[in-house]
PDB file of C-alpha atoms in Angstrom:
ATOM      1  CA  PRO I1459     -21.217  -8.978  -2.296  1.00  0.00           C
ATOM      2  CA  TYR I1460     -17.817  -8.019  -0.959  1.00  0.00           C
ATOM      3  CA  PRO I1461     -15.167 -10.560  -2.089  1.00  0.00           C
ATOM      4  CA  ALA I1462     -13.733 -11.252   1.376  1.00  0.00           C
ATOM      5  CA  GLU I1463     -11.853 -14.283   0.027  1.00  0.00           C
ATOM      6  CA  LEU I1464      -9.455 -11.858  -1.697  1.00  0.00           C
ATOM      7  CA  VAL I1465      -8.225 -10.304   1.577  1.00  0.00           C
ATOM      8  CA  SER I1466      -4.668 -11.289   2.433  1.00  0.00           C
ATOM      9  CA  THR I1467      -1.673 -10.275   4.514  1.00  0.00           C
ATOM     10  CA  CYS I1468       1.462  -9.380   2.569  1.00  0.00           C
ATOM     11  CA  MET I1469       5.008  -9.032   3.750  1.00  0.00           C
ATOM     12  CA  LEU I1470       7.635  -6.972   1.973  1.00  0.00           C
ATOM     13  CA  ARG I1471      11.257  -8.032   1.582  1.00  0.00           C
ATOM     14  CA  ASP I1472      12.123  -5.961   4.672  1.00  0.00           C
ATOM     15  CA  GLY I1473       9.546  -7.820   6.781  1.00  0.00           C
ATOM     16  CA  GLU I1474       6.940  -5.046   6.999  1.00  0.00           C
ATOM     17  CA  ARG I1475       3.375  -6.408   6.877  1.00  0.00           C
ATOM     18  CA  PHE I1476       0.403  -4.941   5.065  1.00  0.00           C
ATOM     19  CA  THR I1477      -3.158  -5.976   4.332  1.00  0.00           C
ATOM     20  CA  LEU I1478      -4.158  -6.300   0.686  1.00  0.00           C
ATOM     21  CA  ARG I1479      -7.881  -6.242   0.132  1.00  0.00           C
ATOM     22  CA  PRO I1480     -10.607  -5.138  -2.261  1.00  0.00           C
ATOM     23  CA  ILE I1481     -11.761  -1.581  -1.710  1.00  0.00           C
ATOM     24  CA  ARG I1482     -15.096  -0.968   0.036  1.00  0.00           C
ATOM     25  CA  PRO I1483     -17.542   1.945  -0.271  1.00  0.00           C
ATOM     26  CA  GLU I1484     -16.795   2.939   3.328  1.00  0.00           C
ATOM     27  CA  ASP I1485     -13.148   3.538   2.329  1.00  0.00           C
ATOM     28  CA  ALA I1486     -14.047   6.862   0.681  1.00  0.00           C
ATOM     29  CA  ASP I1487     -12.537   9.098   3.387  1.00  0.00           C
ATOM     30  CA  MET I1488      -9.426   6.934   3.579  1.00  0.00           C
ATOM     31  CA  GLU I1489      -9.072   6.994  -0.239  1.00  0.00           C
ATOM     32  CA  GLN I1490      -9.354  10.782  -0.291  1.00  0.00           C
ATOM     33  CA  ALA I1491      -6.743  11.105   2.474  1.00  0.00           C
ATOM     34  CA  PHE I1492      -4.451   8.760   0.530  1.00  0.00           C
ATOM     35  CA  VAL I1493      -4.674  10.876  -2.635  1.00  0.00           C
ATOM     36  CA  ARG I1494      -4.069  14.080  -0.667  1.00  0.00           C
ATOM     37  CA  ARG I1495      -0.877  12.583   0.822  1.00  0.00           C
ATOM     38  CA  LEU I1496       0.573  11.615  -2.553  1.00  0.00           C
ATOM     39  CA  SER I1497       3.374  13.798  -3.873  1.00  0.00           C
ATOM     40  CA  PRO I1498       2.433  16.098  -6.772  1.00  0.00           C
ATOM     41  CA  ALA I1499       4.535  13.874  -9.081  1.00  0.00           C
ATOM     42  CA  SER I1500       2.729  10.688  -7.955  1.00  0.00           C
ATOM     43  CA  ARG I1501      -0.665  12.340  -8.455  1.00  0.00           C
ATOM     44  CA  TYR I1502       0.422  13.566 -11.887  1.00  0.00           C
ATOM     45  CA  PHE I1503       1.650  10.129 -12.976  1.00  0.00           C
ATOM     46  CA  ARG I1504      -1.528   8.432 -11.720  1.00  0.00           C
ATOM     47  CA  PHE I1505      -4.128  10.937 -12.938  1.00  0.00           C
ATOM     48  CA  MET I1506      -2.149  12.451 -15.852  1.00  0.00           C
ATOM     49  CA  GLY I1507      -2.845  15.946 -14.655  1.00  0.00           C
ATOM     50  CA  ALA I1508      -2.459  18.296 -11.733  1.00  0.00           C
ATOM     51  CA  MET I1509      -4.975  17.716  -8.972  1.00  0.00           C
ATOM     52  CA  ARG I1510      -4.962  17.860  -5.204  1.00  0.00           C
ATOM     53  CA  GLU I1511      -7.866  15.589  -4.369  1.00  0.00           C
ATOM     54  CA  LEU I1512     -10.563  13.458  -5.943  1.00  0.00           C
ATOM     55  CA  THR I1513     -13.845  15.049  -6.951  1.00  0.00           C
ATOM     56  CA  PRO I1514     -16.945  13.594  -5.264  1.00  0.00           C
ATOM     57  CA  THR I1515     -17.803  11.799  -8.518  1.00  0.00           C
ATOM     58  CA  MET I1516     -14.325  10.270  -8.808  1.00  0.00           C
ATOM     59  CA  LEU I1517     -14.359   9.267  -5.156  1.00  0.00           C
ATOM     60  CA  ALA I1518     -17.680   7.463  -5.581  1.00  0.00           C
ATOM     61  CA  ARG I1519     -16.470   5.782  -8.793  1.00  0.00           C
ATOM     62  CA  PHE I1520     -13.257   4.602  -7.130  1.00  0.00           C
ATOM     63  CA  THR I1521     -14.855   3.207  -3.966  1.00  0.00           C
ATOM     64  CA  GLN I1522     -18.334   2.064  -5.031  1.00  0.00           C
ATOM     65  CA  ILE I1523     -17.331  -0.483  -7.615  1.00  0.00           C
ATOM     66  CA  ASP I1524     -19.120  -3.298  -9.388  1.00  0.00           C
ATOM     67  CA  TYR I1525     -16.974  -6.289  -8.395  1.00  0.00           C
ATOM     68  CA  ASP I1526     -18.263  -8.225 -11.428  1.00  0.00           C
ATOM     69  CA  ARG I1527     -16.704  -5.749 -13.873  1.00  0.00           C
ATOM     70  CA  GLU I1528     -14.079  -3.957 -11.826  1.00  0.00           C
ATOM     71  CA  MET I1529     -11.634  -4.613  -9.042  1.00  0.00           C
ATOM     72  CA  ALA I1530      -9.656  -2.258  -6.889  1.00  0.00           C
ATOM     73  CA  PHE I1531      -7.174  -3.603  -4.374  1.00  0.00           C
ATOM     74  CA  VAL I1532      -5.870  -1.342  -1.642  1.00  0.00           C
ATOM     75  CA  LEU I1533      -2.770  -2.006   0.396  1.00  0.00           C
ATOM     76  CA  THR I1534      -3.293  -0.826   3.944  1.00  0.00           C
ATOM     77  CA  ALA I1535      -1.139  -0.346   6.994  1.00  0.00           C
ATOM     78  CA  GLN I1536      -1.844   0.675  10.546  1.00  0.00           C
ATOM     79  CA  GLY I1537      -1.273   4.411  10.830  1.00  0.00           C
ATOM     80  CA  ALA I1538       0.350   6.296  13.682  1.00  0.00           C
ATOM     81  CA  ASN I1539      -3.057   6.866  15.275  1.00  0.00           C
ATOM     82  CA  GLY I1540      -3.868   3.141  15.106  1.00  0.00           C
ATOM     83  CA  ALA I1541      -6.326   3.548  12.245  1.00  0.00           C
ATOM     84  CA  GLU I1542      -6.024   1.772   8.912  1.00  0.00           C
ATOM     85  CA  ASP I1543      -4.398   3.866   6.137  1.00  0.00           C
ATOM     86  CA  ILE I1544      -4.275   3.175   2.409  1.00  0.00           C
ATOM     87  CA  VAL I1545      -0.665   3.232   1.193  1.00  0.00           C
ATOM     88  CA  ALA I1546      -1.169   1.957  -2.379  1.00  0.00           C
ATOM     89  CA  ALA I1547      -3.942   1.022  -4.790  1.00  0.00           C
ATOM     90  CA  VAL I1548      -4.262  -0.923  -8.024  1.00  0.00           C
ATOM     91  CA  ARG I1549      -7.411  -1.311 -10.064  1.00  0.00           C
ATOM     92  CA  LEU I1550      -8.795  -2.729 -13.257  1.00  0.00           C
ATOM     93  CA  ALA I1551     -11.935  -2.037 -15.249  1.00  0.00           C
ATOM     94  CA  ALA I1552     -13.000  -4.662 -17.771  1.00  0.00           C
ATOM     95  CA  ASP I1553     -14.723  -3.954 -21.062  1.00  0.00           C
ATOM     96  CA  PRO I1554     -18.384  -5.017 -21.455  1.00  0.00           C
ATOM     97  CA  ASP I1555     -17.301  -8.302 -23.079  1.00  0.00           C
ATOM     98  CA  ASN I1556     -15.018  -9.080 -20.118  1.00  0.00           C
ATOM     99  CA  ARG I1557     -12.100  -9.712 -22.500  1.00  0.00           C
ATOM    100  CA  ARG I1558      -9.818  -6.724 -21.914  1.00  0.00           C
ATOM    101  CA  ALA I1559      -9.262  -4.581 -18.851  1.00  0.00           C
ATOM    102  CA  GLU I1560      -7.485  -1.307 -18.222  1.00  0.00           C
ATOM    103  CA  PHE I1561      -5.397  -1.011 -15.068  1.00  0.00           C
ATOM    104  CA  ALA I1562      -4.091   1.852 -12.954  1.00  0.00           C
ATOM    105  CA  ILE I1563      -1.726   1.817  -9.990  1.00  0.00           C
ATOM    106  CA  VAL I1564      -0.375   4.294  -7.465  1.00  0.00           C
ATOM    107  CA  VAL I1565       1.934   3.827  -4.476  1.00  0.00           C
ATOM    108  CA  ARG I1566       2.408   6.404  -1.740  1.00  0.00           C
ATOM    109  CA  SER I1567       5.502   8.415  -2.602  1.00  0.00           C
ATOM    110  CA  ASP I1568       7.532   7.597   0.518  1.00  0.00           C
ATOM    111  CA  LEU I1569       7.119   3.857  -0.174  1.00  0.00           C
ATOM    112  CA  HIS I1570       8.517   3.808  -3.707  1.00  0.00           C
ATOM    113  CA  ARG I1571      11.245   1.273  -4.545  1.00  0.00           C
ATOM    114  CA  ARG I1572      10.211  -1.234  -1.862  1.00  0.00           C
ATOM    115  CA  GLY I1573       8.548  -3.801  -4.115  1.00  0.00           C
ATOM    116  CA  ILE I1574       4.984  -2.615  -3.537  1.00  0.00           C
ATOM    117  CA  GLY I1575       4.298  -1.851  -7.199  1.00  0.00           C
ATOM    118  CA  ARG I1576       5.508  -5.312  -8.212  1.00  0.00           C
ATOM    119  CA  LEU I1577       3.443  -6.931  -5.438  1.00  0.00           C
ATOM    120  CA  LEU I1578       0.260  -5.123  -6.498  1.00  0.00           C
ATOM    121  CA  MET I1579       0.755  -5.686 -10.213  1.00  0.00           C
ATOM    122  CA  THR I1580       1.524  -9.378  -9.694  1.00  0.00           C
ATOM    123  CA  ARG I1581      -1.660  -9.740  -7.646  1.00  0.00           C
ATOM    124  CA  LEU I1582      -3.703  -7.860 -10.242  1.00  0.00           C
ATOM    125  CA  ILE I1583      -2.319  -9.953 -13.118  1.00  0.00           C
ATOM    126  CA  GLY I1584      -3.184 -13.149 -11.234  1.00  0.00           C
ATOM    127  CA  TYR I1585      -6.653 -11.837 -10.491  1.00  0.00           C
ATOM    128  CA  ALA I1586      -7.186 -10.877 -14.168  1.00  0.00           C
ATOM    129  CA  ARG I1587      -6.055 -14.316 -15.350  1.00  0.00           C
ATOM    130  CA  GLY I1588      -8.348 -15.970 -12.803  1.00  0.00           C
ATOM    131  CA  ARG I1589     -11.261 -13.987 -14.185  1.00  0.00           C
ATOM    132  CA  GLY I1590     -10.465 -15.233 -17.670  1.00  0.00           C
ATOM    133  CA  LEU I1591      -9.505 -11.852 -19.085  1.00  0.00           C
ATOM    134  CA  GLU I1592      -7.464 -12.033 -22.278  1.00  0.00           C
ATOM    135  CA  GLU I1593      -5.581  -8.737 -22.048  1.00  0.00           C
ATOM    136  CA  LEU I1594      -4.522  -6.185 -19.464  1.00  0.00           C
ATOM    137  CA  PHE I1595      -3.437  -2.710 -20.551  1.00  0.00           C
ATOM    138  CA  GLY I1596      -2.615   0.664 -19.108  1.00  0.00           C
ATOM    139  CA  ASP I1597      -1.598   4.099 -20.306  1.00  0.00           C
ATOM    140  CA  VAL I1598       1.641   5.410 -18.828  1.00  0.00           C
ATOM    141  CA  LEU I1599       3.174   8.842 -19.219  1.00  0.00           C
ATOM    142  CA  HIS I1600       6.379   8.723 -21.259  1.00  0.00           C
ATOM    143  CA  ASP I1601       8.396  10.224 -18.389  1.00  0.00           C
ATOM    144  CA  ASN I1602       7.194   7.663 -15.806  1.00  0.00           C
ATOM    145  CA  ALA I1603      10.380   5.609 -16.162  1.00  0.00           C
ATOM    146  CA  ALA I1604       9.789   3.526 -13.014  1.00  0.00           C
ATOM    147  CA  MET I1605       6.363   2.297 -14.158  1.00  0.00           C
ATOM    148  CA  LEU I1606       7.594   1.592 -17.670  1.00  0.00           C
ATOM    149  CA  ALA I1607      10.524  -0.418 -16.287  1.00  0.00           C
ATOM    150  CA  LEU I1608       8.211  -2.410 -13.990  1.00  0.00           C
ATOM    151  CA  ALA I1609       5.807  -3.109 -16.850  1.00  0.00           C
ATOM    152  CA  ARG I1610       8.640  -4.404 -19.022  1.00  0.00           C
ATOM    153  CA  GLN I1611       9.968  -6.577 -16.179  1.00  0.00           C
ATOM    154  CA  LEU I1612       6.507  -8.093 -15.716  1.00  0.00           C
ATOM    155  CA  GLY I1613       6.205  -8.931 -19.416  1.00  0.00           C
ATOM    156  CA  PHE I1614       4.123  -6.055 -20.778  1.00  0.00           C
ATOM    157  CA  THR I1615       4.902  -4.769 -24.247  1.00  0.00           C
ATOM    158  CA  VAL I1616       5.235  -1.007 -24.592  1.00  0.00           C
ATOM    159  CA  ALA I1617       4.007   0.962 -27.598  1.00  0.00           C
ATOM    160  CA  SER I1618       3.286   4.575 -28.385  1.00  0.00           C
ATOM    161  CA  THR I1619      -0.276   5.739 -28.741  1.00  0.00           C
ATOM    162  CA  LEU I1620      -1.229   7.711 -31.799  1.00  0.00           C
ATOM    163  CA  ALA I1621      -3.612   9.967 -29.913  1.00  0.00           C
ATOM    164  CA  THR I1622      -1.143  11.366 -27.364  1.00  0.00           C
ATOM    165  CA  PRO I1623       2.610  11.314 -28.004  1.00  0.00           C
ATOM    166  CA  ASP I1624       3.541  11.696 -24.312  1.00  0.00           C
ATOM    167  CA  VAL I1625       1.532   8.584 -23.335  1.00  0.00           C
ATOM    168  CA  LEU I1626       2.654   5.014 -23.906  1.00  0.00           C
ATOM    169  CA  ARG I1627       0.385   1.988 -23.750  1.00  0.00           C
ATOM    170  CA  VAL I1628       1.594  -1.106 -21.916  1.00  0.00           C
ATOM    171  CA  VAL I1629      -0.163  -4.354 -22.865  1.00  0.00           C
ATOM    172  CA  MET I1630      -0.012  -7.905 -21.521  1.00  0.00           C
ATOM    173  CA  THR I1631      -1.685 -10.848 -23.216  1.00  0.00           C
ATOM    174  CA  LEU I1632      -3.056 -13.065 -20.462  1.00  0.00           C
ATOM    175  CA  SER I1633      -4.526 -16.039 -22.333  1.00  0.00           C
TER     176      SER I1633
END
């Protein structure tokens, strides 16, 4: 069932209000529109490659989630046409033992440096702790200085990965 108890209203430092909620399967079109509106750099940092939009398989995987093993929070705002628009997303996928989870985050390019990344990561860390996860980790491109700085500020350790020299792994012990 949809975890409606996780829906909340958030206010940024500048007073702008957003809704933070778990993603739903019916958000597929909105998720695709969100990815299309990201800058090429934001898409590259999030997906670690050049892409314009999500494939149908990716779109289904990102919106039709198993809330027992995964979570994806979207931050939404009312668009110019009055419809709800996704402006940021953060997600985690836990391992089968529900001990460790990988996270990913992306914020719409025109909203960078407004505290949204910190807000989403703080919420995700709290959610992961509440689920009893022991560790949260993510892979970050070496040249994504903003994400690496945020991870360090939040208490993640940063280490190189042996497999790919241009990717760093950020890790937070939760327990």
